[in-house]
């Protein structure tokens, strides 16, 4: 229930959910193996900070069902209270590699950074 998830090594991107009660999730996808097509990462928790680094060749979509979502996507700030949050990179549907980040939290602070 309490703890952190930190993935920055070479790893296979799982489609199974990450569950945390209270904790931080840091996912660096630059060394991850993402297959061609759709990949969904499900993150679940009560309160958490989620930081994801995405390589530029991966298109990203986000859906957050949280009571409070505080999102910073490459410097673009979004704050939502009692409202679902959705976002996608331009051209998401046509991209070769697509990652869908699905968040279900009570309170989540989301930080997405596109890095080479």
GROMACS .gro file of N, CA and C in nm:
model
  348
    1UNK      N    1   0.080  -0.121   0.000
    1UNK     CA    2   0.000   0.000   0.000
    1UNK      C    3   0.084   0.127   0.000
    2UNK      N    4   0.197   0.125   0.070
    2UNK     CA    5   0.285   0.241   0.074
    2UNK      C    6   0.414   0.207   0.002
    3UNK      N    7   0.460   0.296  -0.082
    3UNK     CA    8   0.584   0.269  -0.152
    3UNK      C    9   0.589   0.340  -0.284
    4UNK      N   10   0.696   0.313  -0.355
    4UNK     CA   11   0.720   0.379  -0.483
    4UNK      C   12   0.745   0.275  -0.591
    5UNK      N   13   0.716   0.313  -0.714
    5UNK     CA   14   0.749   0.233  -0.832
    5UNK      C   15   0.846   0.318  -0.913
    6UNK      N   16   0.961   0.262  -0.947
    6UNK     CA   17   1.062   0.334  -1.023
    6UNK      C   18   1.116   0.242  -1.131
    7UNK      N   19   1.082   0.268  -1.257
    7UNK     CA   20   1.131   0.189  -1.369
    7UNK      C   21   1.206   0.279  -1.464
    8UNK      N   22   1.337   0.260  -1.473
    8UNK     CA   23   1.416   0.341  -1.565
    8UNK      C   24   1.515   0.254  -1.643
    9UNK      N   25   1.515   0.126  -1.614
    9UNK     CA   26   1.606   0.035  -1.683
    9UNK      C   27   1.539  -0.016  -1.811
   10UNK      N   28   1.606  -0.104  -1.880
   10UNK     CA   29   1.547  -0.168  -1.998
   10UNK      C   30   1.442  -0.267  -1.948
   11UNK      N   31   1.316  -0.244  -1.983
   11UNK     CA   32   1.209  -0.328  -1.933
   11UNK      C   33   1.100  -0.344  -2.037
   12UNK      N   34   1.029  -0.453  -2.026
   12UNK     CA   35   0.915  -0.480  -2.112
   12UNK      C   36   0.795  -0.408  -2.051
   13UNK      N   37   0.730  -0.327  -2.128
   13UNK     CA   38   0.616  -0.251  -2.076
   13UNK      C   39   0.499  -0.346  -2.051
   14UNK      N   40   0.458  -0.360  -1.925
   14UNK     CA   41   0.350  -0.452  -1.894
   14UNK      C   42   0.213  -0.389  -1.920
   15UNK      N   43   0.115  -0.474  -1.945
   15UNK     CA   44  -0.021  -0.425  -1.959
   15UNK      C   45  -0.100  -0.452  -1.831
   16UNK      N   46  -0.033  -0.502  -1.728
   16UNK     CA   47  -0.100  -0.524  -1.601
   16UNK      C   48  -0.090  -0.396  -1.518
   17UNK      N   49  -0.184  -0.375  -1.425
   17UNK     CA   50  -0.185  -0.249  -1.352
   17UNK      C   51  -0.080  -0.240  -1.242
   18UNK      N   52  -0.042  -0.117  -1.211
   18UNK     CA   53   0.040  -0.086  -1.094
   18UNK      C   54  -0.057  -0.035  -0.987
   19UNK      N   55  -0.051  -0.092  -0.868
   19UNK     CA   56  -0.138  -0.052  -0.758
   19UNK      C   57  -0.055   0.007  -0.645
   20UNK      N   58  -0.092   0.126  -0.599
   20UNK     CA   59  -0.029   0.189  -0.483
   20UNK      C   60  -0.137   0.258  -0.401
   21UNK      N   61  -0.126   0.249  -0.269
   21UNK     CA   62  -0.216   0.327  -0.185
   21UNK      C   63  -0.169   0.472  -0.187
   22UNK      N   64  -0.050   0.494  -0.133
   22UNK     CA   65   0.013   0.626  -0.133
   22UNK      C   66   0.158   0.605  -0.178
   23UNK      N   67   0.198   0.676  -0.282
   23UNK     CA   68   0.335   0.661  -0.329
   23UNK      C   69   0.356   0.729  -0.462
   24UNK      N   70   0.480   0.726  -0.504
   24UNK     CA   71   0.521   0.788  -0.630
   24UNK      C   72   0.549   0.681  -0.734
   25UNK      N   73   0.513   0.711  -0.857
   25UNK     CA   74   0.541   0.623  -0.969
   25UNK      C   75   0.625   0.701  -1.069
   26UNK      N   76   0.745   0.650  -1.098
   26UNK     CA   77   0.834   0.712  -1.196
   26UNK      C   78   0.863   0.608  -1.304
   27UNK      N   79   0.821   0.639  -1.426
   27UNK     CA   80   0.841   0.548  -1.538
   27UNK      C   81   0.917   0.620  -1.648
   28UNK      N   82   1.036   0.571  -1.678
   28UNK     CA   83   1.116   0.626  -1.787
   28UNK      C   84   1.104   0.527  -1.902
   29UNK      N   85   1.032   0.565  -2.005
   29UNK     CA   86   1.003   0.474  -2.116
   29UNK      C   87   1.109   0.477  -2.226
   30UNK      N   88   1.216   0.556  -2.207
   30UNK     CA   89   1.319   0.563  -2.312
   30UNK      C   90   1.391   0.430  -2.331
   31UNK      N   91   1.405   0.352  -2.226
   31UNK     CA   92   1.472   0.222  -2.238
   31UNK      C   93   1.373   0.106  -2.242
   32UNK      N   94   1.245   0.137  -2.230
   32UNK     CA   95   1.143   0.031  -2.230
   32UNK      C   96   1.118  -0.019  -2.372
   33UNK      N   97   1.079  -0.143  -2.383
   33UNK     CA   98   1.042  -0.201  -2.511
   33UNK      C   99   0.892  -0.189  -2.528
   34UNK      N  100   0.851  -0.100  -2.616
   34UNK     CA  101   0.709  -0.083  -2.647
   34UNK      C  102   0.681  -0.145  -2.782
   35UNK      N  103   0.585  -0.235  -2.791
   35UNK     CA  104   0.557  -0.299  -2.919
   35UNK      C  105   0.489  -0.201  -3.016
   36UNK      N  106   0.492  -0.236  -3.142
   36UNK     CA  107   0.419  -0.159  -3.242
   36UNK      C  108   0.270  -0.176  -3.212
   37UNK      N  109   0.195  -0.068  -3.222
   37UNK     CA  110   0.053  -0.072  -3.193
   37UNK      C  111   0.024  -0.010  -3.058
   38UNK      N  112  -0.081  -0.059  -2.994
   38UNK     CA  113  -0.130  -0.001  -2.869
   38UNK      C  114  -0.074  -0.072  -2.746
   39UNK      N  115  -0.034   0.007  -2.648
   39UNK     CA  116   0.005  -0.042  -2.516
   39UNK      C  117  -0.070   0.042  -2.414
   40UNK      N  118  -0.125  -0.023  -2.313
   40UNK     CA  119  -0.197   0.047  -2.208
   40UNK      C  120  -0.128   0.021  -2.075
   41UNK      N  121  -0.096   0.129  -2.004
   41UNK     CA  122  -0.042   0.120  -1.868
   41UNK      C  123  -0.151   0.170  -1.774
   42UNK      N  124  -0.188   0.086  -1.679
   42UNK     CA  125  -0.291   0.122  -1.583
   42UNK      C  126  -0.226   0.148  -1.448
   43UNK      N  127  -0.247   0.269  -1.395
   43UNK     CA  128  -0.193   0.308  -1.266
   43UNK      C  129  -0.309   0.338  -1.173
   44UNK      N  130  -0.308   0.273  -1.056
   44UNK     CA  131  -0.416   0.287  -0.960
   44UNK      C  132  -0.359   0.326  -0.825
   45UNK      N  133  -0.428   0.413  -0.753
   45UNK     CA  134  -0.381   0.449  -0.621
   45UNK      C  135  -0.475   0.546  -0.553
   46UNK      N  136  -0.441   0.579  -0.429
   46UNK     CA  137  -0.520   0.674  -0.354
   46UNK      C  138  -0.464   0.815  -0.374
   47UNK      N  139  -0.339   0.836  -0.336
   47UNK     CA  140  -0.270   0.964  -0.355
   47UNK      C  141  -0.133   0.934  -0.411
   48UNK      N  142  -0.095   1.003  -0.519
   48UNK     CA  143   0.037   0.976  -0.574
   48UNK      C  144   0.085   1.080  -0.673
   49UNK      N  145   0.215   1.082  -0.687
   49UNK     CA  146   0.282   1.158  -0.792
   49UNK      C  147   0.319   1.059  -0.901
   50UNK      N  148   0.285   1.091  -1.024
   50UNK     CA  149   0.318   1.006  -1.138
   50UNK      C  150   0.403   1.088  -1.233
   51UNK      N  151   0.526   1.041  -1.257
   51UNK     CA  152   0.616   1.108  -1.351
   51UNK      C  153   0.652   1.009  -1.460
   52UNK      N  154   0.625   1.047  -1.585
   52UNK     CA  155   0.650   0.959  -1.699
   52UNK      C  156   0.735   1.033  -1.800
   53UNK      N  157   0.844   0.970  -1.841
   53UNK     CA  158   0.929   1.023  -1.948
   53UNK      C  159   0.903   0.939  -2.072
   54UNK      N  160   0.865   1.006  -2.179
   54UNK     CA  161   0.824   0.939  -2.302
   54UNK      C  162   0.918   0.980  -2.415
   55UNK      N  163   0.969   0.882  -2.493
   55UNK     CA  164   1.052   0.920  -2.608
   55UNK      C  165   0.963   0.983  -2.717
   56UNK      N  166   1.020   1.070  -2.800
   56UNK     CA  167   0.939   1.143  -2.898
   56UNK      C  168   0.872   1.054  -3.003
   57UNK      N  169   0.922   0.935  -3.026
   57UNK     CA  170   0.862   0.848  -3.128
   57UNK      C  171   0.739   0.772  -3.077
   58UNK      N  172   0.704   0.790  -2.950
   58UNK     CA  173   0.588   0.722  -2.892
   58UNK      C  174   0.476   0.825  -2.873
   59UNK      N  175   0.360   0.798  -2.933
   59UNK     CA  176   0.243   0.885  -2.914
   59UNK      C  177   0.178   0.847  -2.781
   60UNK      N  178   0.123   0.947  -2.713
   60UNK     CA  179   0.070   0.926  -2.580
   60UNK      C  180  -0.073   0.976  -2.570
   61UNK      N  181  -0.157   0.898  -2.504
   61UNK     CA  182  -0.289   0.947  -2.464
   61UNK      C  183  -0.304   0.920  -2.315
   62UNK      N  184  -0.379   1.007  -2.249
   62UNK     CA  185  -0.396   0.999  -2.104
   62UNK      C  186  -0.544   1.008  -2.072
   63UNK      N  187  -0.589   0.924  -1.980
   63UNK     CA  188  -0.721   0.940  -1.921
   63UNK      C  189  -0.705   0.926  -1.770
   64UNK      N  190  -0.753   1.027  -1.699
   64UNK     CA  191  -0.743   1.028  -1.554
   64UNK      C  192  -0.881   1.041  -1.494
   65UNK      N  193  -0.917   0.944  -1.412
   65UNK     CA  194  -1.041   0.951  -1.335
   65UNK      C  195  -0.998   0.968  -1.190
   66UNK      N  196  -0.989   1.093  -1.149
   66UNK     CA  197  -0.946   1.125  -1.013
   66UNK      C  198  -1.034   1.236  -0.959
   67UNK      N  199  -1.044   1.243  -0.828
   67UNK     CA  200  -1.116   1.355  -0.768
   67UNK      C  201  -1.040   1.484  -0.798
   68UNK      N  202  -0.906   1.477  -0.791
   68UNK     CA  203  -0.822   1.592  -0.824
   68UNK      C  204  -0.707   1.545  -0.912
   69UNK      N  205  -0.694   1.605  -1.029
   69UNK     CA  206  -0.582   1.578  -1.120
   69UNK      C  207  -0.508   1.709  -1.142
   70UNK      N  208  -0.381   1.708  -1.109
   70UNK     CA  209  -0.292   1.821  -1.135
   70UNK      C  210  -0.190   1.771  -1.236
   71UNK      N  211  -0.203   1.815  -1.361
   71UNK     CA  212  -0.118   1.761  -1.468
   71UNK      C  213  -0.028   1.868  -1.527
   72UNK      N  214   0.097   1.829  -1.552
   72UNK     CA  215   0.194   1.912  -1.623
   72UNK      C  216   0.245   1.825  -1.738
   73UNK      N  217   0.204   1.860  -1.859
   73UNK     CA  218   0.243   1.782  -1.976
   73UNK      C  219   0.334   1.869  -2.061
   74UNK      N  220   0.463   1.841  -2.051
   74UNK     CA  221   0.566   1.918  -2.123
   74UNK      C  222   0.547   2.068  -2.105
   75UNK      N  223   0.522   2.111  -1.980
   75UNK     CA  224   0.507   2.253  -1.950
   75UNK      C  225   0.366   2.306  -1.963
   76UNK      N  226   0.275   2.227  -2.017
   76UNK     CA  227   0.135   2.267  -2.031
   76UNK      C  228   0.059   2.220  -1.907
   77UNK      N  229   0.005   2.313  -1.830
   77UNK     CA  230  -0.057   2.281  -1.701
   77UNK      C  231  -0.208   2.262  -1.714
   78UNK      N  232  -0.258   2.160  -1.642
   78UNK     CA  233  -0.401   2.130  -1.639
   78UNK      C  234  -0.438   2.096  -1.495
   79UNK      N  235  -0.544   2.157  -1.444
   79UNK     CA  236  -0.594   2.126  -1.311
   79UNK      C  237  -0.742   2.092  -1.322
   80UNK      N  238  -0.778   1.975  -1.271
   80UNK     CA  239  -0.916   1.929  -1.278
   80UNK      C  240  -0.961   1.881  -1.140
   81UNK      N  241  -1.079   1.924  -1.099
   81UNK     CA  242  -1.140   1.880  -0.975
   81UNK      C  243  -1.276   1.822  -1.008
   82UNK      N  244  -1.299   1.698  -0.968
   82UNK     CA  245  -1.426   1.628  -0.991
   82UNK      C  246  -1.460   1.614  -1.139
   83UNK      N  247  -1.361   1.622  -1.226
   83UNK     CA  248  -1.383   1.612  -1.370
   83UNK      C  249  -1.279   1.520  -1.431
   84UNK      N  250  -1.319   1.425  -1.512
   84UNK     CA  251  -1.220   1.340  -1.579
   84UNK      C  252  -1.130   1.424  -1.670
   85UNK      N  253  -1.007   1.381  -1.684
   85UNK     CA  254  -0.909   1.450  -1.766
   85UNK      C  255  -0.865   1.356  -1.878
   86UNK      N  256  -0.871   1.404  -2.002
   86UNK     CA  257  -0.821   1.327  -2.116
   86UNK      C  258  -0.732   1.418  -2.199
   87UNK      N  259  -0.631   1.357  -2.260
   87UNK     CA  260  -0.536   1.431  -2.342
   87UNK      C  261  -0.468   1.333  -2.436
   88UNK      N  262  -0.428   1.380  -2.554
   88UNK     CA  263  -0.353   1.295  -2.649
   88UNK      C  264  -0.260   1.381  -2.732
   89UNK      N  265  -0.147   1.323  -2.771
   89UNK     CA  266  -0.056   1.393  -2.860
   89UNK      C  267  -0.122   1.406  -2.997
   90UNK      N  268  -0.092   1.511  -3.070
   90UNK     CA  269  -0.145   1.524  -3.206
   90UNK      C  270  -0.100   1.404  -3.291
   91UNK      N  271  -0.189   1.352  -3.371
   91UNK     CA  272  -0.156   1.237  -3.456
   91UNK      C  273  -0.151   1.105  -3.383
   92UNK      N  274  -0.209   1.098  -3.265
   92UNK     CA  275  -0.204   0.976  -3.184
   92UNK      C  276  -0.255   0.853  -3.261
   93UNK      N  277  -0.368   0.865  -3.326
   93UNK     CA  278  -0.432   0.750  -3.393
   93UNK      C  279  -0.346   0.695  -3.507
   94UNK      N  280  -0.265   0.779  -3.569
   94UNK     CA  281  -0.184   0.735  -3.684
   94UNK      C  282  -0.043   0.690  -3.646
   95UNK      N  283  -0.005   0.707  -3.522
   95UNK     CA  284   0.133   0.676  -3.480
   95UNK      C  285   0.159   0.526  -3.480
   96UNK      N  286   0.284   0.489  -3.503
   96UNK     CA  287   0.322   0.348  -3.505
   96UNK      C  288   0.317   0.286  -3.364
   97UNK      N  289   0.370   0.358  -3.267
   97UNK     CA  290   0.368   0.311  -3.127
   97UNK      C  291   0.282   0.407  -3.045
   98UNK      N  292   0.178   0.350  -2.982
   98UNK     CA  293   0.085   0.431  -2.905
   98UNK      C  294   0.078   0.379  -2.762
   99UNK      N  295   0.093   0.471  -2.668
   99UNK     CA  296   0.085   0.437  -2.527
   99UNK      C  297  -0.035   0.509  -2.467
  100UNK      N  298  -0.125   0.433  -2.405
  100UNK     CA  299  -0.238   0.492  -2.333
  100UNK      C  300  -0.211   0.477  -2.184
  101UNK      N  301  -0.210   0.588  -2.115
  101UNK     CA  302  -0.187   0.592  -1.971
  101UNK      C  303  -0.323   0.612  -1.905
  102UNK      N  304  -0.366   0.512  -1.828
  102UNK     CA  305  -0.497   0.515  -1.763
  102UNK      C  306  -0.475   0.528  -1.613
  103UNK      N  307  -0.524   0.637  -1.555
  103UNK     CA  308  -0.503   0.665  -1.413
  103UNK      C  309  -0.636   0.663  -1.339
  104UNK      N  310  -0.638   0.593  -1.227
  104UNK     CA  311  -0.752   0.599  -1.136
  104UNK      C  312  -0.695   0.624  -0.996
  105UNK      N  313  -0.717   0.744  -0.947
  105UNK     CA  314  -0.665   0.789  -0.818
  105UNK      C  315  -0.772   0.871  -0.748
  106UNK      N  316  -0.750   0.898  -0.620
  106UNK     CA  317  -0.828   0.999  -0.551
  106UNK      C  318  -0.765   1.135  -0.580
  107UNK      N  319  -0.633   1.147  -0.561
  107UNK     CA  320  -0.557   1.268  -0.593
  107UNK      C  321  -0.431   1.225  -0.667
  108UNK      N  322  -0.407   1.286  -0.784
  108UNK     CA  323  -0.288   1.252  -0.859
  108UNK      C  324  -0.221   1.380  -0.912
  109UNK      N  325  -0.090   1.383  -0.899
  109UNK     CA  326  -0.007   1.488  -0.955
  109UNK      C  327   0.071   1.423  -1.069
  110UNK      N  328   0.036   1.459  -1.192
  110UNK     CA  329   0.090   1.393  -1.310
  110UNK      C  330   0.189   1.486  -1.379
  111UNK      N  331   0.307   1.432  -1.412
  111UNK     CA  332   0.411   1.507  -1.480
  111UNK      C  333   0.458   1.423  -1.598
  112UNK      N  334   0.430   1.471  -1.720
  112UNK     CA  335   0.469   1.400  -1.842
  112UNK      C  336   0.576   1.484  -1.911
  113UNK      N  337   0.684   1.418  -1.950
  113UNK     CA  338   0.793   1.487  -2.019
  113UNK      C  339   0.834   1.405  -2.140
  114UNK      N  340   0.840   1.470  -2.256
  114UNK     CA  341   0.890   1.405  -2.377
  114UNK      C  342   1.038   1.435  -2.386
  115UNK      N  343   1.118   1.327  -2.387
  115UNK     CA  344   1.263   1.342  -2.388
  115UNK      C  345   1.325   1.246  -2.488
  116UNK      N  346   1.432   1.289  -2.551
  116UNK     CA  347   1.502   1.204  -2.648
  116UNK      C  348   1.597   1.110  -2.578
   0.00000   0.00000   0.00000
